[in-house]
Coordinates of C-alpha atoms in Angstrom, one line a residue:
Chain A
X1406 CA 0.0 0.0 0.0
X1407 CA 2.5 2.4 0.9
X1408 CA 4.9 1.3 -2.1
X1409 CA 2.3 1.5 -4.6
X1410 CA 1.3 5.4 -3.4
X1411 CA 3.9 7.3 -4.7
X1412 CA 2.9 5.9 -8.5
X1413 CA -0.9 6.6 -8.0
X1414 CA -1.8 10.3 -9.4
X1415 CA -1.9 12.9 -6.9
X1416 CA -5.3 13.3 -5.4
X1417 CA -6.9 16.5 -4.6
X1418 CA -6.2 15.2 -1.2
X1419 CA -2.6 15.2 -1.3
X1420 CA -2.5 18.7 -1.8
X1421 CA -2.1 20.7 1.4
X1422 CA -5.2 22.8 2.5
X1423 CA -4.7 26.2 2.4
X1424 CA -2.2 26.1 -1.0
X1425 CA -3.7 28.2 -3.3
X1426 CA -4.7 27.3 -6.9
X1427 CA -3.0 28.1 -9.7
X1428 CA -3.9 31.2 -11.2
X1429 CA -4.1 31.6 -14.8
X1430 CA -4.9 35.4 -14.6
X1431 CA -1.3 37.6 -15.2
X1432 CA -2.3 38.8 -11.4
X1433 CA -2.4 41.4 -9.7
X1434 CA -1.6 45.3 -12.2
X1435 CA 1.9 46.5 -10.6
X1436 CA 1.5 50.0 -9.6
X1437 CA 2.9 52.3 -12.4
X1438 CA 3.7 49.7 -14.3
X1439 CA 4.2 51.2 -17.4
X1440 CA 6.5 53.6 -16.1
X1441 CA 8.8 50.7 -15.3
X1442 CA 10.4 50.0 -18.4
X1443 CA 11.0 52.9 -20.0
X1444 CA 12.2 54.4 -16.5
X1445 CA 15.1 51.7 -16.9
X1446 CA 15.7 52.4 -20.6
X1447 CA 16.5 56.2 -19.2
X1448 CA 18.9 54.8 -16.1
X1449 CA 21.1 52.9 -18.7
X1450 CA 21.5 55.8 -21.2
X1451 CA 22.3 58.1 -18.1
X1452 CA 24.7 55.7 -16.7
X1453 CA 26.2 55.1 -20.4
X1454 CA 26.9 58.7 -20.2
X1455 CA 27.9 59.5 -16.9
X1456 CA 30.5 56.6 -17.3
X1457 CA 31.9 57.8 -20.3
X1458 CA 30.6 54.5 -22.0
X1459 CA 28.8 56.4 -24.8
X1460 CA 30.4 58.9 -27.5
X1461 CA 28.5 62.5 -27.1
X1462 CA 28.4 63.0 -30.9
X1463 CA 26.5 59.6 -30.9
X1464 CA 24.2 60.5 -28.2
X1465 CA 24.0 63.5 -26.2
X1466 CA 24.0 62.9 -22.6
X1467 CA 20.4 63.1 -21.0
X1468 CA 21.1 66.2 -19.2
X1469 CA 22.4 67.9 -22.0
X1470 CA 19.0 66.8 -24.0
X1471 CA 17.0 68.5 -21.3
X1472 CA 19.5 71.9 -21.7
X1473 CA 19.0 71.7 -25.1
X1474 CA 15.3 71.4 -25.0
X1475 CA 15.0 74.3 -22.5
X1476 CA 16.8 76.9 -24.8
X1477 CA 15.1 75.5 -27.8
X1478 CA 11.6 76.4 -25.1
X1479 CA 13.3 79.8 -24.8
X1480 CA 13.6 80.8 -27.7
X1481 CA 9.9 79.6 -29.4
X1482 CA 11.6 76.9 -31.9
X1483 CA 10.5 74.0 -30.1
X1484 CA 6.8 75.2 -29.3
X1485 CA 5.9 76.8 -32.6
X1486 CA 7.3 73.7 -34.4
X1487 CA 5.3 71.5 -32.3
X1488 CA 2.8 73.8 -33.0
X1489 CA 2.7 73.0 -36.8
X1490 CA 3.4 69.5 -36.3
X1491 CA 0.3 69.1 -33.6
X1492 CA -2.2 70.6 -36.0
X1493 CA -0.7 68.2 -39.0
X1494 CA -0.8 65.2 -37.0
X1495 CA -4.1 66.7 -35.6
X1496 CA -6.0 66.8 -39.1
X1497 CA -4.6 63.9 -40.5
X1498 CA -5.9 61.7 -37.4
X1499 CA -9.4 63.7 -37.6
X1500 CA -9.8 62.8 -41.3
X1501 CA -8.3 59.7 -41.1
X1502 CA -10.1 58.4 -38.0
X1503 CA -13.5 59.7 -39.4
X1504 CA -12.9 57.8 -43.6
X1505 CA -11.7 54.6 -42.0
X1506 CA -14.7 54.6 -40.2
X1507 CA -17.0 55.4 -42.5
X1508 CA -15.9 52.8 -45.1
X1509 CA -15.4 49.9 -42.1
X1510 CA -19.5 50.5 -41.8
X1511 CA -19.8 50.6 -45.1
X1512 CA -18.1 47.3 -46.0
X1513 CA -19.1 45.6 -42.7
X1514 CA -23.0 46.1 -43.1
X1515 CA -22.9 45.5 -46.8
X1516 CA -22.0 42.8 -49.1
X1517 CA -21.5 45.2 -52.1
X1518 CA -19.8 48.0 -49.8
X1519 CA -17.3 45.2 -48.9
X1520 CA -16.5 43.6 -52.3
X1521 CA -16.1 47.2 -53.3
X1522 CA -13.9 48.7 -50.5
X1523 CA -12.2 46.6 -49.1
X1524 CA -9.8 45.4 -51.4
X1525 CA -8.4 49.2 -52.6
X1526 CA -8.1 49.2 -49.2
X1527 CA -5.9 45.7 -48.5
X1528 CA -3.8 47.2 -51.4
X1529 CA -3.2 50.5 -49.9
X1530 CA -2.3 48.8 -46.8
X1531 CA 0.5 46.6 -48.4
X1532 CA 2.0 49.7 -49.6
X1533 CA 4.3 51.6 -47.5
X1534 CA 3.7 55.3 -47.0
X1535 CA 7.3 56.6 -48.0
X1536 CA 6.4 54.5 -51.1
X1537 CA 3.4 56.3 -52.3
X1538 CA 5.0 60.0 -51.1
X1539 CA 6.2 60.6 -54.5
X1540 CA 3.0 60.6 -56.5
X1541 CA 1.6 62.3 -53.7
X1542 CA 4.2 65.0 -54.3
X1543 CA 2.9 65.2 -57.5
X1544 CA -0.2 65.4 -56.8
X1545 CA -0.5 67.9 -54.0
X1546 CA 2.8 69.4 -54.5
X1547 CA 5.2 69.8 -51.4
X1548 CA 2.3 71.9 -49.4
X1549 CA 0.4 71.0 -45.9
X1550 CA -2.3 69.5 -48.0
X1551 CA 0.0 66.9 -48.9
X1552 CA 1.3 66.4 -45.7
X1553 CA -2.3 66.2 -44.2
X1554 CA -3.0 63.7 -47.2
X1555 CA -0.1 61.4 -46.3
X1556 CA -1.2 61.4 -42.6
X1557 CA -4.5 60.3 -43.1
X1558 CA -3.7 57.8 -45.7
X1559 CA -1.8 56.1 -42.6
X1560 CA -4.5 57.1 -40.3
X1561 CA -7.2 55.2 -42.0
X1562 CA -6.1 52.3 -42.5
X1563 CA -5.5 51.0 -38.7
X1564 CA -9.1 52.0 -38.0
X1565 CA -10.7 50.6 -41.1
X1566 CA -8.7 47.3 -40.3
X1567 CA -10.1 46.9 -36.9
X1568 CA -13.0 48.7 -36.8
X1569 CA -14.3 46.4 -39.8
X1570 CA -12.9 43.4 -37.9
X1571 CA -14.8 44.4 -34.8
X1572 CA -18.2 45.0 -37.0
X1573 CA -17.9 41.6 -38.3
X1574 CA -17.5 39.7 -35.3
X1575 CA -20.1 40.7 -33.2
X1576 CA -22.7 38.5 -32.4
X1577 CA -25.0 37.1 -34.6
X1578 CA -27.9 36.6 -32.0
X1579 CA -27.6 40.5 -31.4
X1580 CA -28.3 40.8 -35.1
X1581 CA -31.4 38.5 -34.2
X1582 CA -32.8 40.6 -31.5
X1583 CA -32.3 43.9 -33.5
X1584 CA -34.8 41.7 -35.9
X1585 CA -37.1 40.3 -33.5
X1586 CA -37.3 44.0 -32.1
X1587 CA -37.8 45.6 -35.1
X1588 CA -35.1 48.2 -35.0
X1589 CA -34.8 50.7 -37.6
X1590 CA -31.7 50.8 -39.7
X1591 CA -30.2 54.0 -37.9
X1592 CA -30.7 52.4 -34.4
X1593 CA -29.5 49.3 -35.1
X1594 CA -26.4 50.9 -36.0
X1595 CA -26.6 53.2 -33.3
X1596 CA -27.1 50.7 -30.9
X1597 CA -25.7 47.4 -31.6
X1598 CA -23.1 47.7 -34.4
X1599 CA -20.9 50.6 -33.1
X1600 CA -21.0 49.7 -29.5
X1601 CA -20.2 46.1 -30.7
X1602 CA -17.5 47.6 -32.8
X1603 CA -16.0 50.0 -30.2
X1604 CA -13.8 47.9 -29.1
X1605 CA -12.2 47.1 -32.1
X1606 CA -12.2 50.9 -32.9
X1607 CA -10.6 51.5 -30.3
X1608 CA -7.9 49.2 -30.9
X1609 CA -7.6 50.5 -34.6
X1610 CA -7.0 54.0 -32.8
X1611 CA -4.3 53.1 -31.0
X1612 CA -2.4 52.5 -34.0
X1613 CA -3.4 55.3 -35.6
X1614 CA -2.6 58.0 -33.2
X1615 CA 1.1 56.6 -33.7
X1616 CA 0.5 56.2 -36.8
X1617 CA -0.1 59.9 -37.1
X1618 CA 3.1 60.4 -35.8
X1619 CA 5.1 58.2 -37.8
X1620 CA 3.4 59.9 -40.9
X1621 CA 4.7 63.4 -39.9
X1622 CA 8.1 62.5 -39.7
X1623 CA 7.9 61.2 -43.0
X1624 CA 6.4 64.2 -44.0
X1625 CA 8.4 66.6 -42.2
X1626 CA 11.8 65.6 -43.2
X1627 CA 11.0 66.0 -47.1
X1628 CA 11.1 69.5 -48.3
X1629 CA 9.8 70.6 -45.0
X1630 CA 10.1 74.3 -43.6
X1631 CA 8.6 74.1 -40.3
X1632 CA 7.2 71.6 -37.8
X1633 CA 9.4 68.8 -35.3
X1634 CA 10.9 67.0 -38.7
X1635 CA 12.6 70.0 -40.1
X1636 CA 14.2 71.1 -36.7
X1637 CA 15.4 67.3 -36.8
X1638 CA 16.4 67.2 -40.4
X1639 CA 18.1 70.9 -39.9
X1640 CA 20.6 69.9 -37.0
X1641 CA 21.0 66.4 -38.5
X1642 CA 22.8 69.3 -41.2
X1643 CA 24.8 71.0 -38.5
X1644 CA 25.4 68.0 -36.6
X1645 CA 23.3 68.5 -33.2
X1646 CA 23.0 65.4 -31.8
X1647 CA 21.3 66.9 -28.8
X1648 CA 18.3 68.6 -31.1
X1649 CA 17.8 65.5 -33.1
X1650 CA 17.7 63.7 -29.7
X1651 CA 14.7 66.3 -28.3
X1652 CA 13.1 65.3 -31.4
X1653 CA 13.0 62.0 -30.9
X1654 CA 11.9 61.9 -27.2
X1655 CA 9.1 64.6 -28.3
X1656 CA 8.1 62.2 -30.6
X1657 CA 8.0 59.3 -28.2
X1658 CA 6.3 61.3 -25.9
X1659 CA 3.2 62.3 -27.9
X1660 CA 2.9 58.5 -29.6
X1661 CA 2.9 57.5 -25.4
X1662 CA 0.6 60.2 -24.6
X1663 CA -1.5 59.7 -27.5
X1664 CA -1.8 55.9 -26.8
X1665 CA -2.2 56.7 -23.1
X1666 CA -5.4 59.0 -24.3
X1667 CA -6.5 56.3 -25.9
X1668 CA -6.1 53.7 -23.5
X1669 CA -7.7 55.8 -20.9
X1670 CA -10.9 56.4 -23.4
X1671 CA -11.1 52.6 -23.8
X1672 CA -11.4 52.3 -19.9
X1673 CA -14.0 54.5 -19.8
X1674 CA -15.9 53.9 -23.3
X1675 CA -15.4 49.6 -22.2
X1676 CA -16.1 49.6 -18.5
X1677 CA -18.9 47.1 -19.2
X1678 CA -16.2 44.2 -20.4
X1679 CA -14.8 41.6 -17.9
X1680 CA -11.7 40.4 -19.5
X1681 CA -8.6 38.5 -18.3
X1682 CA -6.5 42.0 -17.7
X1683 CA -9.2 42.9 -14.7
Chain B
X802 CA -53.9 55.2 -29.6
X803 CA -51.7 52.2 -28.3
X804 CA -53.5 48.7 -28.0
X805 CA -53.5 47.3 -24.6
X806 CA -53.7 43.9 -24.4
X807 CA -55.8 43.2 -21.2
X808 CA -57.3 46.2 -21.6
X809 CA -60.3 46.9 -23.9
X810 CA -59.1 45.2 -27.1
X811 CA -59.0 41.6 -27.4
X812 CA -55.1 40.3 -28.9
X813 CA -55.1 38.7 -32.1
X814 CA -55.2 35.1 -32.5
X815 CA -52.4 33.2 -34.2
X816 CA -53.2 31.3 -37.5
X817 CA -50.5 29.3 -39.2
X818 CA -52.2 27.4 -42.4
X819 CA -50.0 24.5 -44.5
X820 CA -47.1 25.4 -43.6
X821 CA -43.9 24.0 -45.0
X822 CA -40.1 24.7 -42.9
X823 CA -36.9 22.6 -44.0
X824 CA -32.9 23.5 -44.0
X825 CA -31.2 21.5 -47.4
X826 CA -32.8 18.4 -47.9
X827 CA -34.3 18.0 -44.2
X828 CA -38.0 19.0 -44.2
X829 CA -39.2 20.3 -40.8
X830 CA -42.2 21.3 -40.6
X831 CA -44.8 20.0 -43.5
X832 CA -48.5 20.7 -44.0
X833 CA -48.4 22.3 -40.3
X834 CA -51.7 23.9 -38.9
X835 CA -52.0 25.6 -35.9
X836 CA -54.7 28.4 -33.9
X837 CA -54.4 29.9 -30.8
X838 CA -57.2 31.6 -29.6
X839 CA -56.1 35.9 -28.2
X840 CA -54.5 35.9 -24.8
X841 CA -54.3 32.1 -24.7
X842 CA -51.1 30.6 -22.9
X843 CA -50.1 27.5 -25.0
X844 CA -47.0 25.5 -24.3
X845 CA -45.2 23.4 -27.2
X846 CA -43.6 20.2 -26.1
X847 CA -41.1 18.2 -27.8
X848 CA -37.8 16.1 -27.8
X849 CA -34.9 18.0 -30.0
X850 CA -34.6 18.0 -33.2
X851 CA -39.2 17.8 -33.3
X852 CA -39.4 21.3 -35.2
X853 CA -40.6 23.2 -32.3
X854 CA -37.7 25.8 -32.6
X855 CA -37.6 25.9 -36.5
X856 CA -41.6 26.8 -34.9
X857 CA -41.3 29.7 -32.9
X858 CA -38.4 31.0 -35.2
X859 CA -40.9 30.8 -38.2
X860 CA -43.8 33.2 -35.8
X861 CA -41.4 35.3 -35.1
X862 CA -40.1 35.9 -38.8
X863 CA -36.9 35.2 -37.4
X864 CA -35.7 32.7 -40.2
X865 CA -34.9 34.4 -43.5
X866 CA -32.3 31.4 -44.1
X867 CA -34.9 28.5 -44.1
X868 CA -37.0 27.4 -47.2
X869 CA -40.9 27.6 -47.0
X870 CA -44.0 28.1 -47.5
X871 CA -47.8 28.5 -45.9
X872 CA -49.4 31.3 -44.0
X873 CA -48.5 32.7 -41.0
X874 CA -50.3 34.8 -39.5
X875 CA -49.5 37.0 -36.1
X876 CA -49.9 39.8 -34.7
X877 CA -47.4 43.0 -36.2
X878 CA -46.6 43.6 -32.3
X879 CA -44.9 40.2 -31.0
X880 CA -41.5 39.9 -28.6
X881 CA -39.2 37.1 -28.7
X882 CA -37.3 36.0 -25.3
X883 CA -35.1 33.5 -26.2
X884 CA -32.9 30.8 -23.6
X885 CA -30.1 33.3 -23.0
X886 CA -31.0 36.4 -22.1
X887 CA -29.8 38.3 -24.9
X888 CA -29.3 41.1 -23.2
X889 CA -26.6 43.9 -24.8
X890 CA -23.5 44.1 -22.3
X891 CA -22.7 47.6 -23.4
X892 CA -26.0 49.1 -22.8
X893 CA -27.6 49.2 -18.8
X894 CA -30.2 47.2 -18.2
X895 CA -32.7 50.1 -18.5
X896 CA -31.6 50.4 -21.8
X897 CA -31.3 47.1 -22.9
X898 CA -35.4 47.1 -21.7
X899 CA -35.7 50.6 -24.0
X900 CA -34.0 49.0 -27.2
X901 CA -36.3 49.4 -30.2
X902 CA -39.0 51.0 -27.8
X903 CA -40.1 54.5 -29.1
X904 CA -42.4 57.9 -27.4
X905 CA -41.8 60.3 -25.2
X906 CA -42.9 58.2 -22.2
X907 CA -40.7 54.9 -23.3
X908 CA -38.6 55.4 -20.7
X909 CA -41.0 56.2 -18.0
X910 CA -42.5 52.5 -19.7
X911 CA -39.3 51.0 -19.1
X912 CA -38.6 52.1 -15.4
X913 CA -42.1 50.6 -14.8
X914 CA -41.5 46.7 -16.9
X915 CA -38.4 46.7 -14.6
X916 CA -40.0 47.6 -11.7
X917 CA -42.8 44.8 -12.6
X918 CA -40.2 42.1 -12.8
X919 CA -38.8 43.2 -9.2
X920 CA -35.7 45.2 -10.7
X921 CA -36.6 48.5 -9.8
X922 CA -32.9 50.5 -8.6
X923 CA -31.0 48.4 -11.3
X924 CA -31.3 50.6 -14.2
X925 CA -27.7 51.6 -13.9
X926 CA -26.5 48.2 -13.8
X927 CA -24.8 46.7 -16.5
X928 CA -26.1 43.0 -17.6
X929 CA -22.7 41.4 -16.4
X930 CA -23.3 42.3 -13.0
X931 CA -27.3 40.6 -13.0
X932 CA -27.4 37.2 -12.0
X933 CA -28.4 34.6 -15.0
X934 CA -32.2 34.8 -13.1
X935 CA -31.9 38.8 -13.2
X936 CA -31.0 39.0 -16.6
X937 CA -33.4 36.8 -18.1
X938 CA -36.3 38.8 -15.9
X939 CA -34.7 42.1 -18.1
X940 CA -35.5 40.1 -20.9
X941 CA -39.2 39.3 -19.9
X942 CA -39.2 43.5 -19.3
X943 CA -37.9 44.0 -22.8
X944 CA -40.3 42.1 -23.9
X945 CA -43.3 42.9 -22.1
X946 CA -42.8 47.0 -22.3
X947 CA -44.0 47.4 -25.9
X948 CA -47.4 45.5 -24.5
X949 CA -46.9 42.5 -27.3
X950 CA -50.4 40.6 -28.4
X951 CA -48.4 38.0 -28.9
X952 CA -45.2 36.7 -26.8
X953 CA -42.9 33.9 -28.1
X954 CA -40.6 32.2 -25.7
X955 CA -38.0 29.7 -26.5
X956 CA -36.8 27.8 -23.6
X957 CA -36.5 31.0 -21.3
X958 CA -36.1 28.9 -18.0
X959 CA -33.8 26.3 -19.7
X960 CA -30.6 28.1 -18.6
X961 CA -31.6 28.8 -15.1
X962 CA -31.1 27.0 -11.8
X963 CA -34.7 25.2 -10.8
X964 CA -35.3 27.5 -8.0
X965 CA -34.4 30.2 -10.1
X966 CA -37.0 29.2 -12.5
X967 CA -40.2 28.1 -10.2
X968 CA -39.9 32.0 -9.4
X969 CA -39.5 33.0 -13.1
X970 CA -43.1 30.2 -13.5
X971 CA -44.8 32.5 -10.7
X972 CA -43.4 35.8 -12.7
X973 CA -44.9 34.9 -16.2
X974 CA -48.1 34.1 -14.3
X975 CA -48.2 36.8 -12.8
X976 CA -47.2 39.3 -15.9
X977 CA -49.7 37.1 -18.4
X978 CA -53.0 37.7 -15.7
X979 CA -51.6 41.3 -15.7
X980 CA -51.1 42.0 -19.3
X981 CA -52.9 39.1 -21.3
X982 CA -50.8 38.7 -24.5
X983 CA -51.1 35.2 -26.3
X984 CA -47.9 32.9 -25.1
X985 CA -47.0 30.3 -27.0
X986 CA -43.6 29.1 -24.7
X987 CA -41.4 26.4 -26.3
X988 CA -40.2 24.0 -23.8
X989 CA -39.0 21.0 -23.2
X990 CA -39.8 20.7 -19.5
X991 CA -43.8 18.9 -18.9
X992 CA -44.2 19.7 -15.2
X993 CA -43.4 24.2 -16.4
X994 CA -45.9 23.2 -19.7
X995 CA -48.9 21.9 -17.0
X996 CA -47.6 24.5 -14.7
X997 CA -48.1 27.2 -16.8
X998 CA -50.1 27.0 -20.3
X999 CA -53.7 26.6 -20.9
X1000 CA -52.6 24.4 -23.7
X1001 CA -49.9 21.9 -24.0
X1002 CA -48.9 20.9 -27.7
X1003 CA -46.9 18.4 -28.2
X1004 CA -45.1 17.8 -31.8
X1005 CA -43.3 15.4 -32.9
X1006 CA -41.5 14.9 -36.4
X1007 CA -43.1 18.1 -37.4
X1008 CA -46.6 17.1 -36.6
X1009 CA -48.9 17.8 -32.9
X1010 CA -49.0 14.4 -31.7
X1011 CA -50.9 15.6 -28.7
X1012 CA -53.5 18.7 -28.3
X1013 CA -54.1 18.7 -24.5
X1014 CA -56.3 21.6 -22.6
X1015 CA -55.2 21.6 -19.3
X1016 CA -58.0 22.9 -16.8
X1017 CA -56.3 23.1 -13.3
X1018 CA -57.4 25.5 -11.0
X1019 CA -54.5 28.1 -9.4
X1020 CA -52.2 27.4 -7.8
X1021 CA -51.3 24.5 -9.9
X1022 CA -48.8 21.5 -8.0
X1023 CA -47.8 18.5 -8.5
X1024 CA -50.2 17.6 -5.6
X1025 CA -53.5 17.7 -8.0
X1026 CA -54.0 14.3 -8.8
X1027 CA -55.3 15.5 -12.5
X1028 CA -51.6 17.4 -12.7
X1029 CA -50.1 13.7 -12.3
X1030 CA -53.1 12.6 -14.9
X1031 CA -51.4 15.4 -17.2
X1032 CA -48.7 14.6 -16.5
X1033 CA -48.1 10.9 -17.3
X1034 CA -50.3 11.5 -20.9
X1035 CA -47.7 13.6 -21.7
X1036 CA -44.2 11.8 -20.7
X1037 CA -46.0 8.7 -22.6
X1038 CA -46.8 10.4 -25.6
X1039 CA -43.1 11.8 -25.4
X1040 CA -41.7 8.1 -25.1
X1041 CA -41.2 8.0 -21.3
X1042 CA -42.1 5.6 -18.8
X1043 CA -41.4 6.6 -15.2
X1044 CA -41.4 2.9 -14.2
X1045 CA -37.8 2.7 -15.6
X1046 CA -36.5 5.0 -13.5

């Protein structure tokens, strides 16, 4: 009896009481837990420097970034360029946001919508935006309009993507009640296919506001004369590591703020989901 | 002026003539007739797969993808509750009850349905925080606030615990004395189609194998001895003996 137990499986009994059960949830959220990483990222370059470990005229020193970005403050370059770049970025996202949309109902309530749209728009999404910039050039010539065009050609395809994605997966039985209830067209969409496809909106969103981003410096380092690309593309000329370095953390910082916007209106807009990150 | 049923004017009956139901080569329903008389509670009995669904689904215009023919007549106003409670998980429960529901007073209408199912101070909830007895009762209020003649049910207890759902029997009793719509309640459950329907049907292979009135005097238990009379016609017809057991 006693020789045979330790080949028997282990019983529920054999576990200690008490001992908790696995959990399969990732546990408990760490307080400022997003701040962790890129807080370490920040120690290593600042200890590279300090240390001597890193070449200034590969990368400016953290301190010296911040200098740099407080004349650049005190003089008006840094605000007025974000300035233009903001309102790019800004439009781009508004039109983009609004056309992806758009088409994603479009192709996700209708049969002909979707054999119509969607595939213009699977092509547009396998080429790259730096790829299409010179016929856009042509097009709208080296102007804001262009800019604005590039951006929202990034823009819309994130949220058409997911948006669409999200139409087409919601629940068929919901489709069902909307018939049994007799809703009109315009309610049925306002009521069970938008709120159905939020979260998938959402989620397109997130790239996009990045996305926006991206687009600009595309934009904004290509016959540029204004705006956070050109003061990047300008000391990239004269050598400043330390302005091209406040570039790219001004960048980083509005993708992460833009993202965290987003996050925090998918908290709010999805409080009624119970999902495995709660 | 809106039609009240239990008030002044009578519901409509239900008249289904020849009609013909099948999916692909399986034919469902063939030749079917069926009439139930305004505000009467009839329950439909049958094992799976006996066409009771395909049914319910065809009364409630509900399947576009089946082939068919016959008449089907029903009332324009009719609700569906179906076996899960359907209820939207982004909208609160007051506004799940509100969906589809139009005039100035809807949502005076739908404070009162919830309030009639025992739910009054849950508007704000959302339907992931009602327990599976609570939401299916939001689903009865959706159901009931547009004052339907006619109110299809398919298997609305068959989710729920059986306490859960001898309060949900006492509930529909309560709402159909209140508001008199015609029921007809797909089930598959004999002792909640004697509890509750003035009419058990029971189909089988697409065809009523058994019309049965049932005339029991409220409240109706398993302690009548004509309940157990019911009872037993039915479980035979359905190819049950209680003698196994």
């Amino acid at each position: 009896m006693t020789v045979s137990a330790p080949t028997r499986p282990r019983s529920a009994a054999a576990v200690p009481a008490g001992r908790p059960r696995r959990r399969l949830k990732p546990g408990r959220p760490i307080p400022f837990g997003a701040a962790i990483g890129p807080t370490l990222l920040l120690a290593v370059w600042a200890a590279g420097s300090a240390a001597g470990w890193i070449d200034p005229r590969t990368l400016s020193a953290p301190w010296t970034v911040v200098t740099t970005a407080g004349d650049l403050i005190a003089d008006g370059r840094l605000q007025d360029n974000l300035a233009v770049s903001a309102q790019r970025a800004g439009l781009g996202l508004a039109i983009g946001t609004a056309v992806g949309t758009v088409l994603a109902v479009l192709a996700g309530l209708s049969r002909w919508g979707e054999a119509i749209l969607d595939g213009p728009v699977q092509i547009k999404r396998a080429i790259p935006a730096l790829a299409l910039l010179p016929l856009l050039v042509l097009w709208f010539g080296i102007g804001e309009q262009m800019k604005v065009v590039t951006i929202t050609l990034g823009v819309f395809v994130p949220v058409y993507i997911h948006t669409h994605h999200g139409l087409r997966t919601i629940d068929s039985r919901y489709v069902e009640l909307g018939e049994s209830l007799r809703l009109r067209r315009t309610a049925f969409i306002r009521r069970i296919v938008l709120p159905g496809a939020l979260p998938g909106f959402l989620l397109g969103m997130r790239f996009a506001v990045v996305g926006a981003w991206l687009s600009l410096v595309v934009v904004e380092q290509i016959n540029s004369t204004s705006g956070i690309g050109y003061m990047m593309e300008l000391a990239r000329e004269y050598g400043q590591t330390d302005v091209i370095i406040v570039g790219l953390v001004l960048y980083g910082l509005l993708g992460l703020l833009s993202d965290g916007a987003v996050r925090l209106a998918q908290r709010k807009a999805l409080s009624w989901r119970r999902t495995l990150a709660d | 002026m809106a039609t009240h049923a239990g008030g002044l004017t009578a519901s409509r009956a239900v008249r289904v003539h020849n009609l013909a139901r099948g999916f692909g080569d399986r034919v469902v329903l063939d030749g079917f007739d069926l009439e139930i008389a305004p505000g009467e509670f009839v329950a439909l009995l049958g094992r799976s797969g006996s066409g009771k669904s395909t049914l319910l689904r065809a009364l409630a215009g509900l399947d576009g993808d089946a082939a068919g023919s016959g008449l089907v007549d029903v009332p324009e106003n009719s609700s569906v509750v179906f076996q899960d409670a359907r209820l939207l998980p982004w909208q609160r429960v007051l506004d799940n009850v509100l969906l589809g529901l139009r005039g100035p007073d809807a949502t005076e209408r739908g404070r009162a349905a919830l309030a009639e199912v025992g739910l009054a101070g849950r508007e704000r909830a959302w339907p992931n925080e009602l327990s599976g007895g609570e939401q299916q009762r939001v689903a009865l209020a959706r159901a009931l606030v547009s004052e339907p003649e006619l109110l299809l049910a398919d298997e609305p207890f068959g989710a729920l615990d059986a306490l859960t759902r001898l309060r949900m029997h006492a509930l529909l009793r309560v709402l159909h004395a209140r508001h008199r719509p015609t029921v007809l309640l797909v089930t598959h459950d004999v002792d909640e189609a004697i509890t509750l329907a003035d009419r058990v049907l029971l189909l089988d292979s697409g065809r009523i194998a058994v019309d049965l009135a049932i005339d029991l005097p409220a409240p109706r238990s398993y302690r009548q001895p004509q309940f157990l009379a019911y009872r037993e016609t039915l479980l035979r017809a359905l190819g049950v003996d209680e003698t196994e057991g």
